[in-house]
Amino acid sequence: MRRSISITGALVLLAGLLVPGHGNAQADDAMTTYTNPVSSSFTENFADPTIIRGQDGYWYAYGTNGRRFEGDEKQNMMISRSPDLVNWEWVGPVFTPETIPTYDGKPADANRQFWAPEIAYLDGRYVLYYSYVVQGPGTPWRTVAAATAEHPAGPWTDTGEVVVGNETWEVRPGVTQIRNNIDPELVTTPDGTRYLYYGSVQGGVRVVELSADGLRAEGEPVQLTDAHRYEAPYVVYRDGYYYMFLSVIGGCCAGAASGYPIMVGRSTDPTGPFLDRDGHTVNGPQGGGTPVLAPNGNEFVSTGHNAIATDLSGQDWIVSHATDRFTPYVTGTENARGLALTRLDWIDGWPIGNAGEGMPSGPTIGPDNRSFINDPFEDGLAGWETAEGWSHRQGPTGGYVHTESDAPLRSAVTVEGDLRARGLVRLSEGTGGRAGLSLPAQGRHRVTATIDRESAQLVVTGPPGRRSREATASLPANFSYGTWHEIEMTVSDGHLRVAVSESGQYDPVAEITIDLPRGVRDGHVTLQAAGTAADFDDVTVAPLFAPVTEAAPDPTVGSLDESYSDEFDGDLAAQWQWLRDPGATISDGGLDFAIQRSTLINRRPQADTLPSLLLRDMPEGTWTAETRVTVPFDDSIPYGWPQAGLIAYTDDDEWVELAYTTRESRRFVAFARETDSAGPVAYGHAALGPSRDTMWLRLRHTVAANGEHLYRAAISMDGEHWVWHGTRVLPAGPQPQVGLVAQDLAQLPEQEPITARFDWFRTYR
């Protein structure tokens, strides 16, 4: 049944791949394919991934603690590796029972959790930030800690102190709680300053400046999002903007009912404010966010908590987890969240997963690692021409090459065309000197990018032309020339972009872009140093990818079908049916629906009775239901989760809802599902925005090939500009009824009644 709902069919058969350590190879026409989750060969569960390319030519991924399969012991964070981002293997846990940190002051047998790591390479060592959580006894311990290692596989040693300790936040006036300080993300800015992003439900996402070594918070935290909306920040610096990817709270771990989409905002400053594509801040009680990746109706839900990896061709990939809604649990109700890939496209300045089609199912064209050169120097210098003064050496991270000479090391193969080259460089101790990579630019001319210690600059020397042959960009004052840095060179359509970073993780400290003369670009790649001894490692050169430039269009809603619509300007249309007692009245051209002090949400029973629903039958096939609802929250802080909107209803444990709601002072549209189709009853929602007290809501119904009912959501604040989000699913069979719901106001004496007003129910076909 799983594969019968595949949205993306088989495109190309799996072909050979170039394994790190095999030296150099001419690029060929072979493409790889993959099927999510890519971790299925060694685990059912690899949640909250982060990723880095190691100096040995493997990509290393790290995940939250948990069981890999039924019967497994809890792994204290997980490590896996891959030569190509497709084929993954188990490496081991980060901490063993003997090495886990215990400096939280709790008893030895306390339930310690280690969640959502972030991997970085800083000043010559790997640093793994992670969420260190102990719920009790006493005050909860919700902190960010760090461990270090010389090799990405470990062994890992905790630093023994927190990076960010316990903090508090005000839930409502006079009520404080411990913040949920989890989900760390590190960014280094072009001036060398390090920032840590962190946060989740119960406090929201913040950013704080770190010490120079990246191991202690030293600045004052800056609030970036409101509570109960976002978590799992991942930040990319691109074309002058910091893009902050965020996962939407409410459905990371709800089995088949999970949602957990990814949204994004961007800023020219690492401390914000971050705005979405329509100019709405992601912060504040009614903040926004631009959709990147959401469940699309295939088998995958919980598609969030992402990092980003780049294949050798330069194509970006969302690395996230995903739950198969047909088999959502490892054991009991522990969610199975496998490691998953989705192509990341940049269209009109904004990132979007798979051009808006969502996470793929079934065999799909995968990362492109066809290469001219892919050499982590694990096996010597077989792929390079002999040069005086060059030697092969071994270090903590594996093999590398060393030069004591000004003579360049030239590749045995030639490269041509638009391409992406990258390699790791470090200068020996001393003063002065430079080292870097050189590529063919035109005819016999070359272009060279070097790290220059004497001038403290990235220097690009280009071929002759009308403009200056040299371009420079300053390196940070704290730049460590004696530790590894990545130089990336991308040649595209007559332009060259060069960037320097510590490990290629989307936070360059220097960038240069120049024009290249037209003409033939083929020849050898060289590694070279002058005025200093230097080391080189993990050099790759590959044909440049072809970017996707058009996103999938938004759905077409069609024309108004009055026979399935109601303007609420008289008596209720005869097609409406009340489930349970009537709870709404029509007046002045609208339907007033008192928000009930009861709820359908199984995990939050608040009354002995279930709420009333106003339902009707809908036409077969494709249609879009729309309403405009006003809930007069204003500046109040209601108790419970009062909500009102559209519902697609099969029964009391199988429904989809799109409703404007609040949690304390936070306002959003909840796109929710409750189901008992795969285990115990489960509920999960995604908190969508921006919002205000009057919202336009749409549910678009289609039928999948296997007969399941798919519902895609759209929201608007003016009825003109709509933002389309993900898809929820109800089982195959008779079409569910659709209608209106107003529920989940807390049963407290101090809670004032709230009435939602619906202006219409319209159907478009």
Short mmCIF file of C-alpha atoms in Angstrom, two decimals, residues 78-470:
data_model
loop_
_atom_site.label_atom_id
_atom_site.label_comp_id
_atom_site.label_asym_id
_atom_site.label_seq_id
_atom_site.Cartn_x
_atom_site.Cartn_y
_atom_site.Cartn_z
CA MET A 78 23.39 8.68 16.91
CA ILE A 79 26.15 8.94 14.30
CA SER A 80 26.00 7.64 10.73
CA ARG A 81 28.04 8.33 7.61
CA SER A 82 27.66 8.21 3.83
CA PRO A 83 29.98 8.55 0.83
CA ASP A 84 27.25 10.07 -1.33
CA LEU A 85 24.32 11.26 0.87
CA VAL A 86 22.31 8.24 -0.32
CA ASN A 87 23.94 5.12 1.12
CA TRP A 88 24.28 5.41 4.89
CA GLU A 89 25.86 3.19 7.52
CA TRP A 90 25.82 3.08 11.31
CA VAL A 91 28.86 4.51 13.11
CA GLY A 92 27.73 4.42 16.75
CA PRO A 93 26.39 6.56 19.59
CA VAL A 94 27.89 9.89 20.62
CA PHE A 95 27.97 8.94 24.31
CA THR A 96 28.29 5.54 25.91
CA PRO A 97 26.77 4.86 29.36
CA GLU A 98 30.23 5.60 30.76
CA THR A 99 30.72 8.94 28.98
CA ILE A 100 27.30 10.60 29.24
CA PRO A 101 27.42 13.95 31.09
CA THR A 102 25.88 13.97 34.59
CA TYR A 103 26.72 17.44 35.92
CA ASP A 104 23.04 18.44 36.14
CA GLY A 105 22.80 17.81 39.89
CA LYS A 106 20.07 15.19 39.45
CA PRO A 107 20.23 11.65 40.84
CA ALA A 108 22.38 9.12 39.00
CA ASP A 109 19.29 7.32 37.71
CA ALA A 110 17.54 10.47 36.44
CA ASN A 111 16.05 10.26 32.93
CA ARG A 112 18.65 12.18 30.91
CA GLN A 113 17.76 13.05 27.31
CA PHE A 114 20.16 14.27 24.60
CA TRP A 115 18.30 15.80 21.68
CA ALA A 116 18.77 17.59 18.39
CA PRO A 117 22.55 17.95 18.00
CA GLU A 118 24.33 20.54 15.85
CA ILE A 119 27.72 19.71 14.35
CA ALA A 120 30.40 22.32 13.61
CA TYR A 121 34.12 22.50 12.94
CA LEU A 122 35.72 25.27 14.97
CA ASP A 123 39.39 26.19 15.34
CA GLY A 124 40.71 22.77 14.41
CA ARG A 125 38.25 20.51 16.23
CA TYR A 126 34.74 19.21 15.81
CA VAL A 127 32.15 20.59 18.23
CA LEU A 128 28.80 18.89 18.76
CA TYR A 129 26.20 21.12 20.43
CA TYR A 130 23.20 19.29 21.83
CA SER A 131 20.09 19.65 23.97
CA TYR A 132 20.76 18.33 27.48
CA VAL A 133 17.37 17.77 29.15
CA VAL A 134 16.43 16.30 32.53
CA GLN A 135 12.81 16.78 33.54
CA GLY A 136 13.14 16.05 37.25
CA PRO A 137 13.14 15.69 40.16
CA GLY A 138 13.02 19.34 41.13
CA THR A 139 13.55 22.16 38.66
CA PRO A 140 13.78 20.91 35.05
CA TRP A 141 17.24 21.05 33.44
CA ARG A 142 16.83 22.33 29.87
CA THR A 143 20.17 23.47 28.56
CA VAL A 144 22.50 23.44 25.57
CA ALA A 145 25.82 21.68 26.11
CA ALA A 146 28.78 20.79 23.87
CA ALA A 147 31.21 17.96 23.26
CA THR A 148 34.42 17.99 21.22
CA ALA A 149 36.35 15.48 19.11
CA GLU A 150 39.26 15.36 16.67
CA HIS A 151 37.34 13.15 14.22
CA PRO A 152 33.66 13.40 13.24
CA ALA A 153 33.15 9.79 14.38
CA GLY A 154 34.50 10.63 17.83
CA PRO A 155 35.29 9.70 20.54
CA TRP A 156 33.39 12.63 21.98
CA THR A 157 34.26 14.38 25.24
CA ASP A 158 31.74 16.67 26.90
CA THR A 159 33.16 20.03 27.93
CA GLY A 160 31.70 19.73 31.43
CA GLU A 161 29.73 22.98 31.38
CA VAL A 162 26.65 24.31 29.62
CA VAL A 163 26.78 26.70 26.70
CA VAL A 164 23.31 28.07 27.46
CA GLY A 165 21.83 27.30 30.89
CA ASN A 166 18.31 27.35 32.28
CA GLU A 167 16.28 30.45 31.41
CA THR A 168 12.71 31.44 32.26
CA TRP A 169 9.85 32.99 30.33
CA GLU A 170 6.51 34.53 31.28
CA VAL A 171 3.62 32.29 30.19
CA ARG A 172 1.01 34.86 31.19
CA PRO A 173 1.31 37.83 33.56
CA GLY A 174 2.77 36.61 36.84
CA VAL A 175 3.35 33.03 35.67
CA THR A 176 6.87 31.91 34.70
CA GLN A 177 8.33 28.61 33.55
CA ILE A 178 11.70 27.20 32.52
CA ARG A 179 12.36 27.83 28.83
CA ASN A 180 12.71 24.86 26.52
CA ASN A 181 16.32 25.60 25.59
CA ILE A 182 16.85 22.92 22.95
CA ASP A 183 17.69 22.61 19.23
CA PRO A 184 21.02 24.48 18.97
CA GLU A 185 22.39 25.91 15.70
CA LEU A 186 25.77 27.64 15.30
CA VAL A 187 26.61 30.39 12.79
CA THR A 188 29.86 32.29 12.30
CA THR A 189 29.46 35.71 10.67
CA PRO A 190 31.95 37.37 8.27
CA ASP A 191 33.52 39.33 11.13
CA GLY A 192 34.26 36.08 12.97
CA THR A 193 31.55 36.45 15.61
CA ARG A 194 29.86 33.21 16.61
CA TYR A 195 26.15 33.01 17.38
CA LEU A 196 24.04 30.20 18.80
CA TYR A 197 20.36 29.90 17.85
CA TYR A 198 18.17 27.76 20.10
CA GLY A 199 14.64 27.32 21.48
CA SER A 200 11.29 25.67 21.03
CA VAL A 201 7.82 25.47 22.55
CA GLN A 202 7.75 27.14 25.99
CA GLY A 203 9.77 30.20 25.15
CA GLY A 204 10.40 30.38 21.41
CA VAL A 205 13.63 30.71 19.41
CA ARG A 206 16.45 33.01 20.55
CA VAL A 207 19.98 33.86 19.42
CA VAL A 208 22.94 34.69 21.66
CA GLU A 209 26.53 35.72 20.95
CA LEU A 210 29.14 33.18 22.03
CA SER A 211 32.70 33.37 23.29
CA ALA A 212 35.47 33.24 20.70
CA ASP A 213 35.87 29.48 21.14
CA GLY A 214 32.12 28.99 20.72
CA LEU A 215 31.65 27.21 24.05
CA ARG A 216 29.98 29.83 26.28
CA ALA A 217 27.14 32.32 25.87
CA GLU A 218 28.48 35.81 26.49
CA GLY A 219 25.92 38.17 25.02
CA GLU A 220 22.32 38.96 25.89
CA PRO A 221 19.82 36.66 24.14
CA VAL A 222 17.66 38.20 21.42
CA GLN A 223 14.12 36.86 20.93
CA LEU A 224 13.49 35.82 17.32
CA THR A 225 10.12 34.02 17.47
CA ASP A 226 7.22 33.93 19.86
CA ALA A 227 6.49 30.91 22.02
CA HIS A 228 4.57 27.86 20.73
CA ARG A 229 5.21 28.51 17.04
CA TYR A 230 8.68 27.44 15.96
CA GLU A 231 11.71 25.37 16.92
CA ALA A 232 14.80 23.78 15.32
CA PRO A 233 16.39 26.89 13.74
CA TYR A 234 18.86 26.28 10.92
CA VAL A 235 20.55 29.35 9.44
CA VAL A 236 22.11 29.80 5.99
CA TYR A 237 23.96 32.90 4.80
CA ARG A 238 23.31 33.48 1.10
CA ASP A 239 23.44 36.52 -1.17
CA GLY A 240 23.54 38.97 1.72
CA TYR A 241 20.72 37.39 3.75
CA TYR A 242 20.59 35.10 6.74
CA TYR A 243 17.83 32.57 6.02
CA MET A 244 16.44 31.00 9.18
CA PHE A 245 14.68 27.69 8.57
CA LEU A 246 12.20 26.83 11.32
CA SER A 247 10.07 23.79 12.08
CA VAL A 248 6.46 24.39 13.06
CA ILE A 249 5.56 23.20 16.54
CA GLY A 250 2.62 20.90 17.19
CA GLY A 251 3.22 17.71 15.27
CA CYS A 252 6.81 16.48 15.37
CA CYS A 253 5.98 13.33 17.32
CA ALA A 254 2.30 12.47 16.85
CA GLY A 255 2.67 9.32 14.80
CA ALA A 256 0.44 9.25 11.73
CA ALA A 257 -1.11 12.58 12.79
CA SER A 258 2.22 14.43 12.65
CA GLY A 259 2.64 17.52 10.50
CA TYR A 260 5.83 19.44 11.37
CA PRO A 261 6.40 21.54 8.22
CA ILE A 262 9.44 23.75 7.64
CA MET A 263 9.08 27.52 7.21
CA VAL A 264 11.64 30.26 6.59
CA GLY A 265 12.29 33.93 7.17
CA ARG A 266 15.31 36.03 6.26
CA SER A 267 17.26 39.01 7.59
CA THR A 268 20.31 41.05 6.68
CA ASP A 269 21.40 40.80 10.33
CA PRO A 270 22.07 37.52 12.20
CA THR A 271 20.01 38.81 15.13
CA GLY A 272 16.98 39.65 13.00
CA PRO A 273 14.30 40.65 12.57
CA PHE A 274 13.52 37.76 10.21
CA LEU A 275 10.78 38.43 7.66
CA ASP A 276 8.91 36.07 5.36
CA ARG A 277 8.46 36.55 1.61
CA ASP A 278 5.43 38.81 2.19
CA GLY A 279 7.24 41.03 4.70
CA HIS A 280 5.69 39.58 7.86
CA THR A 281 8.00 39.03 10.81
CA VAL A 282 8.26 35.47 12.09
CA ASN A 283 8.23 36.94 15.61
CA GLY A 284 5.26 38.18 17.61
CA PRO A 285 1.91 36.67 18.59
CA GLN A 286 0.67 36.61 14.98
CA GLY A 287 3.97 36.06 13.15
CA GLY A 288 4.37 34.64 9.67
CA GLY A 289 6.70 32.36 7.74
CA THR A 290 7.19 31.21 4.15
CA PRO A 291 6.53 27.50 3.47
CA VAL A 292 9.55 25.37 2.50
CA LEU A 293 8.54 21.73 3.06
CA ALA A 294 5.32 20.14 4.38
CA PRO A 295 3.57 16.76 4.19
CA ASN A 296 2.15 16.43 0.66
CA GLY A 297 -0.24 13.48 0.96
CA ASN A 298 2.18 10.62 0.33
CA GLU A 299 3.33 8.34 3.15
CA PHE A 300 5.60 10.89 4.82
CA VAL A 301 4.62 13.13 7.73
CA SER A 302 6.77 14.92 10.32
CA THR A 303 8.95 16.27 7.53
CA GLY A 304 10.72 18.89 9.64
CA HIS A 305 13.79 19.57 11.79
CA ASN A 306 16.19 20.14 8.95
CA ALA A 307 19.80 20.72 8.16
CA ILE A 308 21.17 21.30 4.64
CA ALA A 309 23.86 19.45 2.71
CA THR A 310 25.35 20.24 -0.69
CA ASP A 311 26.34 17.52 -3.13
CA LEU A 312 29.56 17.78 -5.12
CA SER A 313 27.75 19.47 -8.03
CA GLY A 314 26.56 22.32 -5.79
CA GLN A 315 22.91 21.25 -5.47
CA ASP A 316 21.49 21.80 -1.97
CA TRP A 317 19.49 19.10 -0.18
CA ILE A 318 17.18 19.34 2.80
CA VAL A 319 18.30 16.74 5.31
CA SER A 320 15.41 16.16 7.70
CA HIS A 321 13.56 13.33 9.34
CA ALA A 322 10.27 11.82 8.21
CA THR A 323 7.71 9.40 9.61
CA ASP A 324 5.94 6.81 7.47
CA ARG A 325 2.33 7.28 8.57
CA PHE A 326 1.56 3.61 7.88
CA THR A 327 4.29 2.40 10.28
CA PRO A 328 4.82 5.41 12.55
CA TYR A 329 6.36 3.83 15.66
CA VAL A 330 9.62 2.13 16.54
CA THR A 331 8.09 0.50 19.58
CA GLY A 332 5.06 1.46 21.63
CA THR A 333 4.46 5.12 20.85
CA GLU A 334 8.09 6.07 20.25
CA ASN A 335 8.00 7.73 16.84
CA ALA A 336 10.05 6.26 13.99
CA ARG A 337 11.59 9.27 12.28
CA GLY A 338 13.97 8.17 9.53
CA LEU A 339 16.67 10.26 7.84
CA ALA A 340 15.22 11.74 4.63
CA LEU A 341 16.35 13.86 1.67
CA THR A 342 14.48 16.48 -0.35
CA ARG A 343 16.04 18.59 -3.09
CA LEU A 344 16.25 22.25 -2.03
CA ASP A 345 15.63 24.77 -4.80
CA TRP A 346 16.26 28.51 -4.61
CA ILE A 347 13.65 30.29 -6.70
CA ASP A 348 13.33 34.09 -6.84
CA GLY A 349 15.51 34.43 -3.77
CA TRP A 350 13.62 31.96 -1.55
CA PRO A 351 14.22 28.31 -0.67
CA ILE A 352 11.58 25.69 -1.42
CA GLY A 353 11.63 21.91 -1.17
CA ASN A 354 11.46 20.01 -4.47
CA ALA A 355 10.08 23.08 -6.29
CA GLY A 356 7.07 22.99 -3.96
CA GLU A 357 6.14 19.34 -4.58
CA GLY A 358 7.24 18.21 -1.12
CA MET A 359 9.23 15.22 0.06
CA PRO A 360 9.50 12.59 -2.70
CA SER A 361 8.30 9.01 -2.42
CA GLY A 362 9.76 6.12 -4.35
CA PRO A 363 12.96 6.08 -6.46
CA THR A 364 13.94 9.67 -7.20
CA ILE A 365 16.94 11.33 -8.83
CA GLY A 366 19.36 11.93 -5.98
CA PRO A 367 22.46 13.92 -5.09
CA ASP A 368 24.85 14.32 -8.01
CA ASN A 369 28.37 13.36 -7.00
CA ARG A 370 29.70 12.63 -10.50
CA SER A 371 33.10 14.26 -10.42
CA PHE A 372 36.35 14.97 -12.17
CA ILE A 373 38.15 14.83 -8.82
CA ASN A 374 37.00 13.42 -5.48
CA ASP A 375 40.10 12.93 -3.38
CA PRO A 376 40.22 13.00 0.44
CA PHE A 377 43.85 11.83 0.18
CA GLU A 378 43.27 8.70 2.21
CA ASP A 379 45.42 6.62 -0.18
CA GLY A 380 48.27 8.86 -1.25
CA LEU A 381 48.81 10.98 -4.38
CA ALA A 382 47.87 8.52 -7.13
CA GLY A 383 45.58 10.99 -8.88
CA TRP A 384 48.15 13.78 -9.09
CA GLU A 385 51.29 14.43 -11.08
CA THR A 386 54.53 14.09 -9.14
CA ALA A 387 55.78 17.42 -7.79
CA GLU A 388 58.90 18.22 -5.78
CA GLY A 389 58.28 19.05 -2.14
CA TRP A 390 54.87 17.34 -1.85
CA SER A 391 54.23 14.40 0.49
CA HIS A 392 51.37 12.33 1.88
CA ARG A 393 50.75 12.41 5.63
CA GLN A 394 48.34 11.04 8.23
CA GLY A 395 46.56 12.97 10.98
CA PRO A 396 43.66 12.54 13.43
CA THR A 397 41.13 12.97 10.61
CA GLY A 398 42.94 10.72 8.12
CA GLY A 399 45.23 11.35 5.17
CA TYR A 400 46.19 14.72 3.68
CA VAL A 401 48.95 16.19 1.54
CA HIS A 402 51.70 18.54 2.66
CA THR A 403 53.94 20.85 0.68
CA GLU A 404 57.23 22.52 1.54
CA SER A 405 57.56 23.88 -1.98
CA ASP A 406 56.26 26.70 -4.15
CA ALA A 407 55.81 24.18 -6.97
CA PRO A 408 52.11 23.47 -7.68
CA LEU A 409 50.57 20.01 -7.43
CA ARG A 410 48.68 19.36 -10.67
CA SER A 411 45.76 16.97 -11.15
CA ALA A 412 46.24 14.03 -13.49
CA VAL A 413 42.82 14.63 -15.06
CA THR A 414 41.53 17.72 -16.80
CA VAL A 415 38.31 19.53 -15.96
CA GLU A 416 36.05 21.61 -18.17
CA GLY A 417 32.92 23.72 -18.31
CA ASP A 418 30.88 25.19 -15.50
CA LEU A 419 31.92 23.47 -12.31
CA ARG A 420 32.17 23.53 -8.54
CA ALA A 421 35.54 23.00 -6.87
CA ARG A 422 36.27 22.85 -3.18
CA GLY A 423 39.08 21.82 -0.91
CA LEU A 424 40.46 22.18 2.60
CA VAL A 425 43.55 24.31 3.20
CA ARG A 426 45.67 25.24 6.21
CA LEU A 427 48.92 27.16 6.49
CA SER A 428 51.84 26.01 8.62
CA GLU A 429 52.81 28.01 11.68
CA GLY A 430 54.65 31.25 10.99
CA THR A 431 54.03 34.59 9.37
CA GLY A 432 53.12 35.48 5.84
CA GLY A 433 52.49 33.06 3.03
CA ARG A 434 49.45 31.99 1.08
CA ALA A 435 47.84 28.78 -0.17
CA GLY A 436 44.89 27.83 -2.33
CA LEU A 437 43.42 26.31 -5.49
CA SER A 438 43.73 27.18 -9.17
CA LEU A 439 41.28 26.42 -12.02
CA PRO A 440 41.40 26.84 -15.80
CA ALA A 441 39.69 30.09 -16.82
CA GLN A 442 40.30 30.69 -20.55
CA GLY A 443 42.75 29.08 -22.89
CA ARG A 444 46.07 28.89 -21.04
CA HIS A 445 44.92 31.38 -18.42
CA ARG A 446 43.94 30.39 -14.90
CA VAL A 447 42.10 31.79 -11.91
CA THR A 448 43.49 31.24 -8.43
CA ALA A 449 41.93 31.63 -4.99
CA THR A 450 44.26 31.79 -1.98
CA ILE A 451 44.14 32.45 1.72
CA ASP A 452 46.80 35.16 2.22
CA ARG A 453 48.10 35.48 5.77
CA GLU A 454 50.22 38.58 5.21
CA SER A 455 47.33 40.70 3.91
CA ALA A 456 44.69 38.86 6.00
CA GLN A 457 42.60 38.45 2.88
CA LEU A 458 41.00 36.01 0.52
CA VAL A 459 42.72 36.82 -2.78
CA VAL A 460 41.38 35.86 -6.20
CA THR A 461 43.76 36.35 -9.10
CA GLY A 462 41.97 36.18 -12.43
CA PRO A 463 42.94 35.98 -16.09
CA PRO A 464 43.85 39.14 -18.06
CA GLY A 465 40.94 41.38 -18.96
CA ARG A 466 39.67 44.91 -18.94
CA ARG A 467 39.23 44.87 -15.17
CA SER A 468 41.73 44.35 -12.38
CA ARG A 469 43.29 40.88 -12.32
CA GLU A 470 43.02 40.71 -8.53
#
